[in-house]
Amino acid sequence: MSFTTLHFFLFLAMGVLIYYLLPKKLQWVWLLVLSYLYYFTFSIKTSVFLIFTTVVTYTGGILLTRMNESSKAYLAANKETLDRAAKKAYKEKVKKNKRRVVVAMLLLCFGLLGVVKYLNFVIENIDALVLAVGHGQYFEPVNIILPLGISFYTFQSISYIIDVYQGKYSAEKNLFKYALFVSFFPQLLQGPIGRFDRLAHQLYEGRSFSLKAAEFGLQRILWGCFKKMVLADRISPFVTEVFKHSDQYEGMIFFLAAVMYSIQIYCDFSGCMDIVRGTSECFGITLGENFRRPYFSQTLPEFWRRWHISLGAFFREYVFYPVSTSKILLKWNTKVRKYLGNAIGTGFASCVPILCVWILTGLWHGAKWNYIGWGFFHGILICLSTLFEQPVAKLTEKLNIRTNCISWNIFRMLRTFLLCVIGRIIFMGKGIRASFQMITSCIVDYRKIYDLVNDFSISQREWGVIFIGVLILLCVSIAQEIREQIGIKEDIRDWLLRQNLWLRWTVLIAGILCVLIFGVYGTGSQIVFIYEQF
């Protein structure tokens, strides 16, 4: 029951109607029922993985909270009899026990994720290594069904465990309420990765029907459907053809396919997030923003702060900062400074956590060397941008290059977009070797020209719809960016809400007709969202 199917919209309408008819104290129960019903439509068998993760992390959270509470109670009861050394020793003992619980949670949850997502990848590489050294033994791949959304709900559950461990909030005592936090159906399959302290209270509080919230939710859903069905699904056949049969093409067609894929994956994923956030708004629940017009970014670090914001925040908070402050890295950094100097030591201290984050980000996308290579590519570029930020700034100043003008900003945006496009070629290749062959072909065989209409069975009308759709998306994004730059916090939907009823309904009906007429349907469309496979 994908987000763009008629079944989903009927499911949503039924869910919202019953939600507001129920007493407020029972509304969260209905959300839990809806969430599991929704997941069951994909697979009842793989719901075992969701239940396992929920029960395990719920238990871990309860244990950590009990340790926190008993520790505070013990210290308060014995504050006059315990000296400073005794208090410190007791706190260290409690901290060690809490760490054991967290490590157990990480091993169970990430262990499960690793087995279902990466076991066959490991087997394939061991098999290749064994065959390479001349032995005939090999391992057979294991038939494992990858549960939908496992990466998202695992990361959300682990962030909850770490936050409880750090004492940011106490664990949820009601198992079923916690189960709702993990499985809330709009964000279950593709995020955004929710934080308990920002989301849970919204799920549990009762709400009265709000016409404004429903209208805003439907408008956001419609905008998401436009991006997904009119643009992403229409671009998909061209991108799939070029990258799937890359051995049959050469030249700049790979660059064009990577540009189109950059548009497709943005429209696909951000469109999904619009549908997810709009669906939640229909229930009066506000989810965190996951995209903020990333293609207006002027640097790669800024780009990834605007793209998949919740995943970036997870890696920044739970990987980058812990690695940066770890005893091992600090010890290595001291040795590097001692033997190689402060400049190299500073670079080492900043680059190691960046590379850790990006290699893990590549792995998060799936068990392919392309994804790891893509992560390494971005990690290296961000390390270089960090190391050479000041030298480049000084060079720019010496060359008297104006940096406070629109042409400089556009140049930086195009440069960042170009680097992302190169990364997309690495990401989409059938293998690392194939990816570099495509990049090389763009440079060596750049004179090769293809007929985009006849060679790819895509009509002029289709390309025209893509061009006009991208133009509409660009105009809306520019308007949103300008409003943000000049400090207007009001959403475009707020502006539309102030207009007369005729204009509001004209815009709404025009949007619905646009999706119905120009949306891609049937077996030829990319019905499955791209990020469902990650």
Short mmCIF file of C-alpha atoms in Angstrom, two decimals, residues 44-472:
data_model
loop_
_atom_site.label_atom_id
_atom_site.label_comp_id
_atom_site.label_asym_id
_atom_site.label_seq_id
_atom_site.Cartn_x
_atom_site.Cartn_y
_atom_site.Cartn_z
CA ILE A 44 3.01 -9.98 8.30
CA LYS A 45 6.10 -12.20 8.57
CA THR A 46 8.63 -9.37 8.74
CA SER A 47 6.61 -7.59 11.43
CA VAL A 48 8.42 -9.99 13.80
CA PHE A 49 11.56 -7.88 13.29
CA LEU A 50 9.65 -4.70 14.16
CA ILE A 51 8.18 -6.29 17.30
CA PHE A 52 11.60 -7.67 18.32
CA THR A 53 13.26 -4.25 18.02
CA THR A 54 10.40 -2.63 19.92
CA VAL A 55 10.42 -5.08 22.83
CA VAL A 56 14.22 -5.15 23.13
CA THR A 57 14.69 -1.37 23.18
CA TYR A 58 11.66 -0.89 25.45
CA THR A 59 13.23 -3.28 27.95
CA GLY A 60 16.59 -1.55 27.64
CA GLY A 61 15.02 1.85 28.23
CA ILE A 62 13.23 0.63 31.36
CA LEU A 63 16.48 -0.86 32.74
CA LEU A 64 18.42 2.35 32.10
CA THR A 65 15.74 4.53 33.73
CA ARG A 66 15.64 2.27 36.79
CA MET A 67 19.42 2.52 37.07
CA ASN A 68 19.23 6.31 36.80
CA GLU A 69 16.48 6.56 39.42
CA SER A 70 18.07 4.10 41.87
CA SER A 71 21.41 5.88 41.52
CA LYS A 72 19.88 9.27 42.31
CA ALA A 73 17.95 7.81 45.25
CA TYR A 74 21.03 6.08 46.68
CA LEU A 75 23.18 9.21 46.40
CA ALA A 76 20.44 11.37 47.94
CA ALA A 77 19.95 8.95 50.86
CA ASN A 78 23.70 8.66 51.53
CA LYS A 79 24.94 12.12 50.64
CA GLU A 80 26.18 12.74 54.20
CA THR A 81 27.91 9.39 54.71
CA LEU A 82 29.64 9.08 51.32
CA ASP A 83 32.78 11.08 50.67
CA ARG A 84 33.75 12.40 47.24
CA ALA A 85 35.83 9.34 46.32
CA ALA A 86 33.03 6.95 47.30
CA LYS A 87 30.49 8.92 45.27
CA LYS A 88 32.78 8.93 42.26
CA ALA A 89 33.39 5.19 42.54
CA TYR A 90 29.66 4.51 42.81
CA LYS A 91 28.86 6.71 39.79
CA GLU A 92 31.51 4.93 37.74
CA LYS A 93 30.04 1.56 38.70
CA VAL A 94 26.53 2.66 37.68
CA LYS A 95 27.86 4.15 34.44
CA LYS A 96 29.63 0.88 33.60
CA ASN A 97 26.43 -1.11 34.18
CA LYS A 98 24.47 1.32 32.01
CA ARG A 99 27.05 1.00 29.26
CA ARG A 100 26.62 -2.77 29.34
CA VAL A 101 22.89 -2.33 28.73
CA VAL A 102 23.54 0.07 25.83
CA VAL A 103 26.12 -2.26 24.29
CA ALA A 104 23.64 -5.14 24.55
CA MET A 105 20.99 -3.03 22.81
CA LEU A 106 23.42 -2.04 20.06
CA LEU A 107 24.52 -5.63 19.50
CA LEU A 108 20.96 -6.95 19.37
CA CYS A 109 19.47 -4.24 17.16
CA PHE A 110 22.41 -3.51 14.88
CA GLY A 111 23.26 -7.21 14.88
CA LEU A 112 19.81 -8.01 13.54
CA LEU A 113 20.08 -5.19 10.99
CA GLY A 114 23.53 -6.40 9.97
CA VAL A 115 22.42 -9.99 9.46
CA VAL A 116 19.38 -9.25 7.31
CA LYS A 117 21.00 -6.43 5.34
CA TYR A 118 24.68 -7.30 5.02
CA LEU A 119 25.15 -11.06 5.55
CA ASN A 120 24.92 -11.96 1.86
CA PHE A 121 27.24 -9.05 1.01
CA VAL A 122 29.85 -10.50 3.38
CA ILE A 123 29.33 -14.01 1.98
CA GLU A 124 29.73 -12.77 -1.60
CA ASN A 125 33.02 -11.03 -0.78
CA ILE A 126 34.40 -14.00 1.16
CA ASP A 127 33.40 -16.20 -1.77
CA ALA A 128 35.19 -13.88 -4.22
CA LEU A 129 38.31 -13.85 -2.03
CA VAL A 130 38.35 -17.65 -1.71
CA LEU A 131 38.01 -18.07 -5.48
CA ALA A 132 40.70 -15.43 -6.10
CA VAL A 133 43.32 -17.41 -4.16
CA GLY A 134 42.52 -20.53 -6.16
CA HIS A 135 40.36 -22.56 -3.81
CA GLY A 136 37.15 -24.11 -5.01
CA GLN A 137 35.25 -23.81 -1.77
CA TYR A 138 32.53 -21.20 -1.55
CA PHE A 139 29.57 -20.23 0.56
CA GLU A 140 26.00 -20.20 -0.61
CA PRO A 141 23.99 -16.97 -0.19
CA VAL A 142 21.32 -17.10 2.48
CA ASN A 143 17.71 -16.47 1.54
CA ILE A 144 16.78 -13.57 3.83
CA ILE A 145 13.82 -11.25 3.37
CA LEU A 146 14.83 -7.64 4.04
CA PRO A 147 12.13 -6.14 6.30
CA LEU A 148 10.77 -2.85 5.02
CA GLY A 149 11.84 0.16 7.04
CA ILE A 150 14.26 -1.76 9.28
CA SER A 151 17.04 0.84 8.90
CA PHE A 152 14.70 3.66 9.88
CA TYR A 153 12.98 2.10 12.90
CA THR A 154 16.28 0.61 14.14
CA PHE A 155 17.98 4.02 14.10
CA GLN A 156 14.97 5.64 15.76
CA SER A 157 14.94 3.02 18.53
CA ILE A 158 18.72 3.27 19.10
CA SER A 159 18.54 7.08 19.34
CA TYR A 160 15.91 6.60 22.05
CA ILE A 161 18.17 4.18 23.99
CA ILE A 162 21.17 6.52 23.82
CA ASP A 163 19.09 9.52 24.91
CA VAL A 164 17.73 7.59 27.90
CA TYR A 165 21.27 6.47 28.74
CA GLN A 166 22.44 10.10 28.68
CA GLY A 167 19.57 11.09 30.95
CA LYS A 168 17.83 13.41 28.47
CA TYR A 169 14.47 11.92 29.47
CA SER A 170 13.04 8.90 31.24
CA ALA A 171 11.95 5.78 29.40
CA GLU A 172 8.32 5.32 28.36
CA LYS A 173 6.76 2.89 30.83
CA ASN A 174 3.83 1.88 28.64
CA LEU A 175 4.98 -0.76 26.12
CA PHE A 176 2.16 -0.04 23.69
CA LYS A 177 2.77 3.71 23.71
CA TYR A 178 6.43 3.06 23.01
CA ALA A 179 5.41 0.65 20.22
CA LEU A 180 3.48 3.51 18.63
CA PHE A 181 6.57 5.75 18.73
CA VAL A 182 8.60 3.08 16.90
CA SER A 183 5.92 2.11 14.38
CA PHE A 184 3.98 5.34 13.64
CA PHE A 185 2.91 4.44 10.11
CA PRO A 186 3.60 7.61 8.06
CA GLN A 187 7.30 7.59 8.99
CA LEU A 188 7.76 3.83 9.47
CA LEU A 189 9.18 2.94 6.06
CA GLN A 190 11.22 6.01 5.06
CA GLY A 191 11.46 8.32 8.04
CA PRO A 192 12.09 11.01 9.04
CA ILE A 193 13.95 9.47 12.00
CA GLY A 194 11.95 10.86 14.93
CA ARG A 195 13.26 11.85 18.34
CA PHE A 196 11.25 10.67 21.32
CA ASP A 197 11.23 14.01 23.15
CA ARG A 198 9.85 15.81 20.08
CA LEU A 199 7.42 13.24 18.74
CA ALA A 200 6.07 11.03 21.55
CA HIS A 201 3.93 13.62 23.33
CA GLN A 202 2.26 14.50 20.02
CA LEU A 203 1.33 10.86 19.47
CA TYR A 204 -0.14 10.39 22.93
CA GLU A 205 -2.05 13.66 23.33
CA GLY A 206 -5.66 13.72 22.18
CA ARG A 207 -6.68 16.22 19.53
CA SER A 208 -9.81 17.86 18.22
CA PHE A 209 -10.38 18.18 14.50
CA SER A 210 -8.77 21.23 12.90
CA LEU A 211 -9.87 22.27 9.42
CA LYS A 212 -6.66 24.27 8.99
CA ALA A 213 -4.46 21.27 9.87
CA ALA A 214 -6.43 19.02 7.52
CA GLU A 215 -6.23 21.57 4.70
CA PHE A 216 -2.50 22.08 5.22
CA GLY A 217 -1.98 18.32 5.34
CA LEU A 218 -3.84 17.72 2.09
CA GLN A 219 -1.95 20.53 0.36
CA ARG A 220 1.39 19.02 1.40
CA ILE A 221 0.27 15.54 0.28
CA LEU A 222 -0.75 16.98 -3.10
CA TRP A 223 2.64 18.68 -3.52
CA GLY A 224 4.39 15.44 -2.64
CA CYS A 225 2.30 13.51 -5.19
CA PHE A 226 3.22 16.07 -7.84
CA LYS A 227 6.94 15.61 -7.18
CA LYS A 228 6.67 11.82 -7.04
CA MET A 229 4.12 10.96 -9.72
CA VAL A 230 4.57 13.75 -12.26
CA LEU A 231 8.36 14.12 -12.08
CA ALA A 232 10.18 11.24 -10.33
CA ASP A 233 8.20 8.40 -11.91
CA ARG A 234 8.36 10.04 -15.34
CA ILE A 235 12.16 10.44 -15.17
CA SER A 236 12.70 6.91 -13.83
CA PRO A 237 12.60 4.92 -17.14
CA PHE A 238 15.32 7.05 -18.73
CA VAL A 239 17.63 6.86 -15.69
CA THR A 240 17.05 3.12 -15.25
CA GLU A 241 17.77 2.40 -18.90
CA VAL A 242 21.10 4.27 -18.96
CA PHE A 243 22.51 2.92 -15.69
CA LYS A 244 21.14 -0.61 -16.07
CA HIS A 245 22.65 -0.97 -19.55
CA SER A 246 25.67 1.27 -19.08
CA ASP A 247 27.80 -1.02 -21.26
CA GLN A 248 25.65 -0.03 -24.26
CA TYR A 249 26.16 3.72 -23.90
CA GLU A 250 29.05 6.17 -23.79
CA GLY A 251 29.83 9.83 -23.42
CA MET A 252 27.93 12.63 -21.71
CA ILE A 253 24.71 10.59 -21.61
CA PHE A 254 25.95 9.32 -18.23
CA PHE A 255 26.29 12.87 -16.95
CA LEU A 256 22.79 13.71 -18.19
CA ALA A 257 21.42 10.54 -16.58
CA ALA A 258 23.13 11.48 -13.31
CA VAL A 259 21.62 14.98 -13.48
CA MET A 260 18.19 13.49 -14.13
CA TYR A 261 18.70 10.97 -11.33
CA SER A 262 19.59 13.83 -8.99
CA ILE A 263 16.24 15.40 -9.84
CA GLN A 264 14.45 12.06 -9.62
CA ILE A 265 15.79 11.01 -6.22
CA TYR A 266 15.10 14.47 -4.79
CA CYS A 267 11.53 14.49 -6.09
CA ASP A 268 11.02 10.88 -5.02
CA PHE A 269 12.34 11.20 -1.47
CA SER A 270 11.30 14.78 -0.68
CA GLY A 271 7.92 14.03 -2.29
CA CYS A 272 7.57 11.05 0.03
CA MET A 273 8.48 13.28 3.00
CA ASP A 274 5.80 15.77 1.94
CA ILE A 275 3.22 12.97 1.84
CA VAL A 276 4.45 11.65 5.20
CA ARG A 277 4.36 15.07 6.88
CA GLY A 278 1.02 15.91 5.26
CA THR A 279 -0.47 12.62 6.45
CA SER A 280 0.74 13.35 9.98
CA GLU A 281 -0.70 16.87 9.84
CA CYS A 282 -4.11 15.37 9.08
CA PHE A 283 -3.84 13.76 12.55
CA GLY A 284 -2.61 17.03 14.07
CA ILE A 285 0.98 15.74 14.39
CA THR A 286 4.01 17.70 13.16
CA LEU A 287 7.03 15.68 12.05
CA GLY A 288 10.52 17.10 11.70
CA GLU A 289 11.63 18.60 8.41
CA ASN A 290 13.84 16.27 6.35
CA PHE A 291 14.63 18.45 3.32
CA ARG A 292 15.38 22.15 2.99
CA ARG A 293 16.04 22.80 -0.70
CA PRO A 294 19.49 21.12 -0.78
CA TYR A 295 20.32 22.09 -4.37
CA PHE A 296 20.68 25.72 -3.27
CA SER A 297 23.61 24.72 -1.07
CA GLN A 298 26.97 26.36 -1.73
CA THR A 299 29.14 23.69 -0.09
CA LEU A 300 28.91 19.92 0.34
CA PRO A 301 28.63 20.12 4.16
CA GLU A 302 25.72 22.53 3.72
CA PHE A 303 24.16 20.23 1.12
CA TRP A 304 24.12 17.31 3.55
CA ARG A 305 22.74 19.50 6.32
CA ARG A 306 19.78 20.16 4.02
CA TRP A 307 19.37 16.62 2.60
CA HIS A 308 17.88 13.83 4.76
CA ILE A 309 18.23 16.10 7.79
CA SER A 310 17.19 13.49 10.37
CA LEU A 311 19.78 10.92 9.19
CA GLY A 312 22.50 13.57 9.14
CA ALA A 313 21.56 14.62 12.66
CA PHE A 314 21.71 10.99 13.82
CA PHE A 315 25.22 10.44 12.46
CA ARG A 316 26.40 13.83 13.68
CA GLU A 317 25.17 13.30 17.24
CA TYR A 318 25.76 9.57 17.68
CA VAL A 319 28.84 8.98 15.50
CA PHE A 320 30.73 12.21 14.72
CA TYR A 321 30.79 13.71 18.22
CA PRO A 322 31.49 10.42 20.07
CA VAL A 323 34.33 9.58 17.66
CA SER A 324 35.73 13.12 17.90
CA THR A 325 35.88 12.97 21.69
CA SER A 326 36.80 9.30 22.06
CA LYS A 327 39.88 8.42 24.12
CA ILE A 328 41.33 6.38 21.25
CA LEU A 329 41.18 9.27 18.77
CA LEU A 330 42.55 11.74 21.32
CA LYS A 331 45.43 9.36 22.03
CA TRP A 332 46.20 8.89 18.33
CA ASN A 333 45.90 12.63 17.74
CA THR A 334 48.50 13.30 20.44
CA LYS A 335 50.93 10.90 18.76
CA VAL A 336 50.29 12.41 15.31
CA ARG A 337 50.92 15.93 16.63
CA LYS A 338 54.09 14.76 18.35
CA TYR A 339 55.65 13.09 15.31
CA LEU A 340 54.10 14.95 12.36
CA GLY A 341 53.26 18.41 13.70
CA ASN A 342 50.18 20.37 14.78
CA ALA A 343 48.91 21.06 11.26
CA ILE A 344 48.69 17.37 10.32
CA GLY A 345 47.38 16.56 13.79
CA THR A 346 44.54 19.04 13.37
CA GLY A 347 43.67 17.54 9.98
CA PHE A 348 43.80 14.03 11.40
CA ALA A 349 41.48 14.96 14.30
CA SER A 350 38.88 16.47 11.95
CA CYS A 351 39.08 13.95 9.08
CA VAL A 352 38.83 10.66 10.99
CA PRO A 353 35.29 11.28 12.37
CA ILE A 354 34.17 12.68 8.99
CA LEU A 355 35.35 9.56 7.16
CA CYS A 356 33.73 7.33 9.80
CA VAL A 357 30.41 9.11 9.31
CA TRP A 358 30.52 8.90 5.53
CA ILE A 359 31.61 5.30 5.25
CA LEU A 360 28.76 4.38 7.62
CA THR A 361 26.38 6.58 5.61
CA GLY A 362 27.33 4.68 2.47
CA LEU A 363 26.83 1.35 4.26
CA TRP A 364 23.47 2.53 5.59
CA HIS A 365 22.19 2.77 2.00
CA GLY A 366 22.87 -0.89 1.39
CA ALA A 367 25.30 -3.75 0.90
CA LYS A 368 27.09 -2.60 -2.27
CA TRP A 369 30.63 -1.38 -2.86
CA ASN A 370 29.14 1.47 -4.88
CA TYR A 371 27.46 2.84 -1.78
CA ILE A 372 30.68 2.54 0.23
CA GLY A 373 32.61 4.22 -2.60
CA TRP A 374 30.00 6.98 -2.77
CA GLY A 375 30.34 7.55 0.99
CA PHE A 376 34.15 7.57 0.75
CA PHE A 377 33.95 10.05 -2.16
CA HIS A 378 31.88 12.49 -0.14
CA GLY A 379 33.96 11.93 3.00
CA ILE A 380 37.19 12.79 1.14
CA LEU A 381 35.66 15.90 -0.45
CA ILE A 382 34.30 17.17 2.88
CA CYS A 383 37.68 16.50 4.54
CA LEU A 384 39.40 18.50 1.78
CA SER A 385 36.91 21.34 2.10
CA THR A 386 37.53 21.43 5.86
CA LEU A 387 41.33 21.38 5.50
CA PHE A 388 41.51 23.98 2.73
CA GLU A 389 38.73 26.30 3.87
CA GLN A 390 41.07 28.98 5.24
CA PRO A 391 43.70 28.77 2.47
CA VAL A 392 40.99 29.08 -0.19
CA ALA A 393 39.47 32.05 1.65
CA LYS A 394 42.88 33.78 1.74
CA LEU A 395 43.49 33.03 -1.96
CA THR A 396 40.08 34.40 -2.86
CA GLU A 397 40.85 37.59 -0.94
CA LYS A 398 44.25 37.98 -2.63
CA LEU A 399 42.71 37.55 -6.08
CA ASN A 400 40.13 40.25 -5.21
CA ILE A 401 37.22 37.94 -6.01
CA ARG A 402 33.93 39.39 -4.87
CA THR A 403 32.15 36.87 -2.66
CA ASN A 404 29.12 38.97 -1.74
CA CYS A 405 27.49 38.89 -5.16
CA ILE A 406 24.89 36.60 -6.70
CA SER A 407 27.23 35.33 -9.44
CA TRP A 408 29.66 33.95 -6.83
CA ASN A 409 26.79 32.26 -4.98
CA ILE A 410 25.48 30.72 -8.21
CA PHE A 411 28.99 29.49 -9.08
CA ARG A 412 29.28 27.79 -5.67
CA MET A 413 25.82 26.23 -6.04
CA LEU A 414 26.69 24.83 -9.48
CA ARG A 415 30.04 23.54 -8.21
CA THR A 416 28.34 21.74 -5.33
CA PHE A 417 25.69 20.32 -7.64
CA LEU A 418 28.40 19.08 -10.06
CA LEU A 419 30.18 17.22 -7.25
CA CYS A 420 26.89 15.65 -6.19
CA VAL A 421 26.22 14.55 -9.78
CA ILE A 422 29.61 12.83 -9.95
CA GLY A 423 28.72 11.12 -6.68
CA ARG A 424 25.44 9.93 -8.22
CA ILE A 425 27.36 8.17 -11.02
CA ILE A 426 29.39 6.31 -8.39
CA PHE A 427 26.19 5.56 -6.48
CA MET A 428 24.26 4.19 -9.46
CA GLY A 429 26.91 2.07 -11.18
CA LYS A 430 26.61 -1.71 -11.40
CA GLY A 431 29.99 -1.84 -9.69
CA ILE A 432 32.85 0.47 -8.73
CA ARG A 433 34.64 -0.34 -11.99
CA ALA A 434 31.52 0.42 -14.03
CA SER A 435 31.09 3.74 -12.21
CA PHE A 436 34.61 4.90 -13.03
CA GLN A 437 34.20 3.72 -16.62
CA MET A 438 31.11 5.94 -16.91
CA ILE A 439 32.95 8.94 -15.43
CA THR A 440 35.89 8.33 -17.80
CA SER A 441 33.54 7.99 -20.77
CA CYS A 442 32.01 11.39 -19.99
CA ILE A 443 35.48 12.91 -20.43
CA VAL A 444 36.89 10.79 -23.27
CA ASP A 445 33.75 10.22 -25.36
CA TYR A 446 32.09 13.58 -24.78
CA ARG A 447 31.36 14.02 -28.52
CA LYS A 448 28.92 11.09 -28.55
CA ILE A 449 25.35 12.42 -28.95
CA TYR A 450 22.08 10.51 -28.50
CA ASP A 451 18.55 11.28 -29.66
CA LEU A 452 16.68 11.59 -26.38
CA VAL A 453 13.33 10.95 -28.07
CA ASN A 454 14.01 8.08 -30.49
CA ASP A 455 16.87 6.34 -28.66
CA PHE A 456 15.01 6.11 -25.36
CA SER A 457 11.37 5.79 -26.41
CA ILE A 458 10.42 8.92 -24.50
CA SER A 459 8.19 11.28 -26.46
CA GLN A 460 8.65 15.01 -26.80
CA ARG A 461 5.50 15.42 -24.74
CA GLU A 462 7.07 13.49 -21.87
CA TRP A 463 10.24 15.56 -21.97
CA GLY A 464 8.07 18.69 -22.16
CA VAL A 465 6.13 17.65 -19.03
CA ILE A 466 9.44 17.00 -17.23
CA PHE A 467 10.81 20.41 -18.26
CA ILE A 468 7.68 22.31 -17.19
CA GLY A 469 7.41 20.30 -13.96
CA VAL A 470 11.03 21.00 -13.03
CA LEU A 471 10.47 24.67 -13.86
CA ILE A 472 7.45 24.80 -11.52
#
